[in-house]
């Protein structure tokens, strides 16, 4: 299975401040329809990404590798000695946080049909 980075998010304590800072720094604009009070989607980004509000930041990006079948990919992570959370659904598709066999966390994302 050939996979590419399909999505990522940056954690922030304050979505509005992150939008102001990165908007000014990189001239990013934000998609109001794809954003919420706890998430800001960067308009026209490729791969897609945004900012997610958290209560406490860990100071790292959340990488989402795009997969065709998230259930099969999560099962494969476990077969290879890693760990997988149960996939969750959102308007953009299904995602799950996983860990490799050494404890490095990343996420898997199966996009909704409207995102493909």
mmCIF file with all atom_site columns, C-alpha atoms in Angstrom:
data_model
loop_
_atom_site.group_PDB
_atom_site.id
_atom_site.type_symbol
_atom_site.label_atom_id
_atom_site.label_alt_id
_atom_site.label_comp_id
_atom_site.label_asym_id
_atom_site.label_entity_id
_atom_site.label_seq_id
_atom_site.pdbx_PDB_ins_code
_atom_site.Cartn_x
_atom_site.Cartn_y
_atom_site.Cartn_z
_atom_site.occupancy
_atom_site.B_iso_or_equiv
_atom_site.pdbx_formal_charge
_atom_site.auth_seq_id
_atom_site.auth_comp_id
_atom_site.auth_asym_id
_atom_site.auth_atom_id
_atom_site.pdbx_PDB_model_num
ATOM 1   C CA . UNK A 1 1   ? 0.000   0.000  0.000  1.00 0.00 ? 1   UNK A CA 1
ATOM 2   C CA . UNK A 1 2   ? 1.572   3.277  -1.105 1.00 0.00 ? 2   UNK A CA 1
ATOM 3   C CA . UNK A 1 3   ? 0.549   6.055  1.257  1.00 0.00 ? 3   UNK A CA 1
ATOM 4   C CA . UNK A 1 4   ? 1.156   9.772  1.415  1.00 0.00 ? 4   UNK A CA 1
ATOM 5   C CA . UNK A 1 5   ? 0.616   12.428 4.008  1.00 0.00 ? 5   UNK A CA 1
ATOM 6   C CA . UNK A 1 6   ? -3.056  13.266 3.579  1.00 0.00 ? 6   UNK A CA 1
ATOM 7   C CA . UNK A 1 7   ? -3.705  15.715 6.387  1.00 0.00 ? 7   UNK A CA 1
ATOM 8   C CA . UNK A 1 8   ? -2.115  17.275 9.448  1.00 0.00 ? 8   UNK A CA 1
ATOM 9   C CA . UNK A 1 9   ? -3.093  19.572 12.269 1.00 0.00 ? 9   UNK A CA 1
ATOM 10  C CA . UNK A 1 10  ? -1.215  21.867 14.599 1.00 0.00 ? 10  UNK A CA 1
ATOM 11  C CA . UNK A 1 11  ? -2.263  22.057 18.234 1.00 0.00 ? 11  UNK A CA 1
ATOM 12  C CA . UNK A 1 12  ? -3.012  25.453 19.716 1.00 0.00 ? 12  UNK A CA 1
ATOM 13  C CA . UNK A 1 13  ? -4.344  26.833 22.966 1.00 0.00 ? 13  UNK A CA 1
ATOM 14  C CA . UNK A 1 14  ? -6.144  29.651 21.132 1.00 0.00 ? 14  UNK A CA 1
ATOM 15  C CA . UNK A 1 15  ? -7.471  29.135 17.576 1.00 0.00 ? 15  UNK A CA 1
ATOM 16  C CA . UNK A 1 16  ? -8.066  32.857 16.969 1.00 0.00 ? 16  UNK A CA 1
ATOM 17  C CA . UNK A 1 17  ? -4.496  33.746 17.991 1.00 0.00 ? 17  UNK A CA 1
ATOM 18  C CA . UNK A 1 18  ? -3.095  30.963 15.796 1.00 0.00 ? 18  UNK A CA 1
ATOM 19  C CA . UNK A 1 19  ? -5.115  32.225 12.834 1.00 0.00 ? 19  UNK A CA 1
ATOM 20  C CA . UNK A 1 20  ? -3.831  35.768 13.398 1.00 0.00 ? 20  UNK A CA 1
ATOM 21  C CA . UNK A 1 21  ? -0.194  34.700 13.827 1.00 0.00 ? 21  UNK A CA 1
ATOM 22  C CA . UNK A 1 22  ? 0.058   32.245 10.927 1.00 0.00 ? 22  UNK A CA 1
ATOM 23  C CA . UNK A 1 23  ? -2.205  34.334 8.713  1.00 0.00 ? 23  UNK A CA 1
ATOM 24  C CA . UNK A 1 24  ? 0.171   37.271 9.131  1.00 0.00 ? 24  UNK A CA 1
ATOM 25  C CA . UNK A 1 25  ? 3.310   35.140 8.850  1.00 0.00 ? 25  UNK A CA 1
ATOM 26  C CA . UNK A 1 26  ? 2.398   33.050 5.807  1.00 0.00 ? 26  UNK A CA 1
ATOM 27  C CA . UNK A 1 27  ? -0.622  34.980 4.463  1.00 0.00 ? 27  UNK A CA 1
ATOM 28  C CA . UNK A 1 28  ? -2.816  31.946 5.068  1.00 0.00 ? 28  UNK A CA 1
ATOM 29  C CA . UNK A 1 29  ? -6.569  32.371 4.864  1.00 0.00 ? 29  UNK A CA 1
ATOM 30  C CA . UNK A 1 30  ? -9.104  30.109 6.538  1.00 0.00 ? 30  UNK A CA 1
ATOM 31  C CA . UNK A 1 31  ? -12.132 28.260 5.203  1.00 0.00 ? 31  UNK A CA 1
ATOM 32  C CA . UNK A 1 32  ? -15.066 29.382 7.363  1.00 0.00 ? 32  UNK A CA 1
ATOM 33  C CA . UNK A 1 33  ? -17.322 26.524 6.194  1.00 0.00 ? 33  UNK A CA 1
ATOM 34  C CA . UNK A 1 34  ? -14.777 23.865 7.179  1.00 0.00 ? 34  UNK A CA 1
ATOM 35  C CA . UNK A 1 35  ? -13.868 25.570 10.468 1.00 0.00 ? 35  UNK A CA 1
ATOM 36  C CA . UNK A 1 36  ? -15.503 25.454 13.893 1.00 0.00 ? 36  UNK A CA 1
ATOM 37  C CA . UNK A 1 37  ? -14.935 27.121 17.268 1.00 0.00 ? 37  UNK A CA 1
ATOM 38  C CA . UNK A 1 38  ? -12.262 24.495 18.024 1.00 0.00 ? 38  UNK A CA 1
ATOM 39  C CA . UNK A 1 39  ? -10.792 24.016 14.564 1.00 0.00 ? 39  UNK A CA 1
ATOM 40  C CA . UNK A 1 40  ? -9.539  26.352 11.818 1.00 0.00 ? 40  UNK A CA 1
ATOM 41  C CA . UNK A 1 41  ? -9.027  24.878 8.347  1.00 0.00 ? 41  UNK A CA 1
ATOM 42  C CA . UNK A 1 42  ? -6.352  26.525 6.193  1.00 0.00 ? 42  UNK A CA 1
ATOM 43  C CA . UNK A 1 43  ? -7.966  27.377 2.842  1.00 0.00 ? 43  UNK A CA 1
ATOM 44  C CA . UNK A 1 44  ? -6.506  25.805 -0.271 1.00 0.00 ? 44  UNK A CA 1
ATOM 45  C CA . UNK A 1 45  ? -3.854  23.821 1.587  1.00 0.00 ? 45  UNK A CA 1
ATOM 46  C CA . UNK A 1 46  ? -2.291  20.725 0.078  1.00 0.00 ? 46  UNK A CA 1
ATOM 47  C CA . UNK A 1 47  ? -2.063  18.477 1.889  1.00 0.00 ? 47  UNK A CA 1
ATOM 48  C CA . UNK A 1 48  ? -5.059  19.666 3.864  1.00 0.00 ? 48  UNK A CA 1
ATOM 49  C CA . UNK A 1 49  ? -4.354  20.973 7.362  1.00 0.00 ? 49  UNK A CA 1
ATOM 50  C CA . UNK A 1 50  ? -5.577  23.186 10.146 1.00 0.00 ? 50  UNK A CA 1
ATOM 51  C CA . UNK A 1 51  ? -5.362  24.159 13.791 1.00 0.00 ? 51  UNK A CA 1
ATOM 52  C CA . UNK A 1 52  ? -7.010  22.170 16.573 1.00 0.00 ? 52  UNK A CA 1
ATOM 53  C CA . UNK A 1 53  ? -7.797  23.708 19.959 1.00 0.00 ? 53  UNK A CA 1
ATOM 54  C CA . UNK A 1 54  ? -6.383  21.762 22.881 1.00 0.00 ? 54  UNK A CA 1
ATOM 55  C CA . UNK A 1 55  ? -6.323  22.423 26.614 1.00 0.00 ? 55  UNK A CA 1
ATOM 56  C CA . UNK A 1 56  ? -2.615  21.745 26.815 1.00 0.00 ? 56  UNK A CA 1
ATOM 57  C CA . UNK A 1 57  ? -0.300  21.707 23.831 1.00 0.00 ? 57  UNK A CA 1
ATOM 58  C CA . UNK A 1 58  ? 2.313   19.025 23.355 1.00 0.00 ? 58  UNK A CA 1
ATOM 59  C CA . UNK A 1 59  ? 4.283   21.202 20.964 1.00 0.00 ? 59  UNK A CA 1
ATOM 60  C CA . UNK A 1 60  ? 4.130   18.982 17.898 1.00 0.00 ? 60  UNK A CA 1
ATOM 61  C CA . UNK A 1 61  ? 2.183   18.477 14.701 1.00 0.00 ? 61  UNK A CA 1
ATOM 62  C CA . UNK A 1 62  ? -0.348  15.677 14.294 1.00 0.00 ? 62  UNK A CA 1
ATOM 63  C CA . UNK A 1 63  ? 0.383   13.865 11.034 1.00 0.00 ? 63  UNK A CA 1
ATOM 64  C CA . UNK A 1 64  ? -2.457  12.020 9.295  1.00 0.00 ? 64  UNK A CA 1
ATOM 65  C CA . UNK A 1 65  ? -1.454  9.470  6.667  1.00 0.00 ? 65  UNK A CA 1
ATOM 66  C CA . UNK A 1 66  ? -4.213  8.923  4.129  1.00 0.00 ? 66  UNK A CA 1
ATOM 67  C CA . UNK A 1 67  ? -5.416  5.326  3.775  1.00 0.00 ? 67  UNK A CA 1
ATOM 68  C CA . UNK A 1 68  ? -8.140  3.667  1.711  1.00 0.00 ? 68  UNK A CA 1
ATOM 69  C CA . UNK A 1 69  ? -9.432  1.407  4.507  1.00 0.00 ? 69  UNK A CA 1
ATOM 70  C CA . UNK A 1 70  ? -8.842  2.698  8.022  1.00 0.00 ? 70  UNK A CA 1
ATOM 71  C CA . UNK A 1 71  ? -10.108 -0.436 9.743  1.00 0.00 ? 71  UNK A CA 1
ATOM 72  C CA . UNK A 1 72  ? -7.660  -2.613 7.815  1.00 0.00 ? 72  UNK A CA 1
ATOM 73  C CA . UNK A 1 73  ? -4.808  -0.140 8.405  1.00 0.00 ? 73  UNK A CA 1
ATOM 74  C CA . UNK A 1 74  ? -5.500  -0.045 12.177 1.00 0.00 ? 74  UNK A CA 1
ATOM 75  C CA . UNK A 1 75  ? -5.558  -3.850 12.263 1.00 0.00 ? 75  UNK A CA 1
ATOM 76  C CA . UNK A 1 76  ? -2.230  -3.923 10.417 1.00 0.00 ? 76  UNK A CA 1
ATOM 77  C CA . UNK A 1 77  ? -0.682  -1.508 12.932 1.00 0.00 ? 77  UNK A CA 1
ATOM 78  C CA . UNK A 1 78  ? -1.636  -3.919 15.718 1.00 0.00 ? 78  UNK A CA 1
ATOM 79  C CA . UNK A 1 79  ? -0.368  -6.948 13.763 1.00 0.00 ? 79  UNK A CA 1
ATOM 80  C CA . UNK A 1 80  ? 3.016   -5.221 13.420 1.00 0.00 ? 80  UNK A CA 1
ATOM 81  C CA . UNK A 1 81  ? 3.316   -4.644 17.176 1.00 0.00 ? 81  UNK A CA 1
ATOM 82  C CA . UNK A 1 82  ? 1.893   -1.124 17.355 1.00 0.00 ? 82  UNK A CA 1
ATOM 83  C CA . UNK A 1 83  ? -1.215  0.192  19.065 1.00 0.00 ? 83  UNK A CA 1
ATOM 84  C CA . UNK A 1 84  ? -4.379  1.679  17.606 1.00 0.00 ? 84  UNK A CA 1
ATOM 85  C CA . UNK A 1 85  ? -7.308  3.672  18.913 1.00 0.00 ? 85  UNK A CA 1
ATOM 86  C CA . UNK A 1 86  ? -10.798 2.946  17.619 1.00 0.00 ? 86  UNK A CA 1
ATOM 87  C CA . UNK A 1 87  ? -11.425 5.078  14.494 1.00 0.00 ? 87  UNK A CA 1
ATOM 88  C CA . UNK A 1 88  ? -13.731 8.067  14.939 1.00 0.00 ? 88  UNK A CA 1
ATOM 89  C CA . UNK A 1 89  ? -15.997 9.718  12.381 1.00 0.00 ? 89  UNK A CA 1
ATOM 90  C CA . UNK A 1 90  ? -16.113 13.381 11.357 1.00 0.00 ? 90  UNK A CA 1
ATOM 91  C CA . UNK A 1 91  ? -17.406 15.297 8.330  1.00 0.00 ? 91  UNK A CA 1
ATOM 92  C CA . UNK A 1 92  ? -13.960 14.942 6.711  1.00 0.00 ? 92  UNK A CA 1
ATOM 93  C CA . UNK A 1 93  ? -13.874 11.154 7.115  1.00 0.00 ? 93  UNK A CA 1
ATOM 94  C CA . UNK A 1 94  ? -12.617 8.604  9.636  1.00 0.00 ? 94  UNK A CA 1
ATOM 95  C CA . UNK A 1 95  ? -9.421  8.927  11.657 1.00 0.00 ? 95  UNK A CA 1
ATOM 96  C CA . UNK A 1 96  ? -7.529  7.095  14.357 1.00 0.00 ? 96  UNK A CA 1
ATOM 97  C CA . UNK A 1 97  ? -4.430  7.838  16.394 1.00 0.00 ? 97  UNK A CA 1
ATOM 98  C CA . UNK A 1 98  ? -1.957  4.980  16.342 1.00 0.00 ? 98  UNK A CA 1
ATOM 99  C CA . UNK A 1 99  ? 1.534   4.229  17.628 1.00 0.00 ? 99  UNK A CA 1
ATOM 100 C CA . UNK A 1 100 ? 4.289   2.336  15.890 1.00 0.00 ? 100 UNK A CA 1
ATOM 101 C CA . UNK A 1 101 ? 6.108   -0.522 17.620 1.00 0.00 ? 101 UNK A CA 1
ATOM 102 C CA . UNK A 1 102 ? 8.457   1.979  19.286 1.00 0.00 ? 102 UNK A CA 1
ATOM 103 C CA . UNK A 1 103 ? 5.739   4.281  20.647 1.00 0.00 ? 103 UNK A CA 1
ATOM 104 C CA . UNK A 1 104 ? 5.831   7.067  18.019 1.00 0.00 ? 104 UNK A CA 1
ATOM 105 C CA . UNK A 1 105 ? 2.297   8.432  17.613 1.00 0.00 ? 105 UNK A CA 1
ATOM 106 C CA . UNK A 1 106 ? 0.740   9.444  14.300 1.00 0.00 ? 106 UNK A CA 1
ATOM 107 C CA . UNK A 1 107 ? -2.729  9.288  12.797 1.00 0.00 ? 107 UNK A CA 1
ATOM 108 C CA . UNK A 1 108 ? -4.458  7.517  9.948  1.00 0.00 ? 108 UNK A CA 1
ATOM 109 C CA . UNK A 1 109 ? -7.196  9.202  7.899  1.00 0.00 ? 109 UNK A CA 1
ATOM 110 C CA . UNK A 1 110 ? -9.700  7.741  5.475  1.00 0.00 ? 110 UNK A CA 1
ATOM 111 C CA . UNK A 1 111 ? -11.251 10.745 3.737  1.00 0.00 ? 111 UNK A CA 1
ATOM 112 C CA . UNK A 1 112 ? -14.980 11.052 3.255  1.00 0.00 ? 112 UNK A CA 1
ATOM 113 C CA . UNK A 1 113 ? -16.038 10.650 -0.407 1.00 0.00 ? 113 UNK A CA 1
ATOM 114 C CA . UNK A 1 114 ? -16.498 14.426 -0.697 1.00 0.00 ? 114 UNK A CA 1
ATOM 115 C CA . UNK A 1 115 ? -12.788 14.951 0.219  1.00 0.00 ? 115 UNK A CA 1
ATOM 116 C CA . UNK A 1 116 ? -11.340 12.564 -2.376 1.00 0.00 ? 116 UNK A CA 1
#
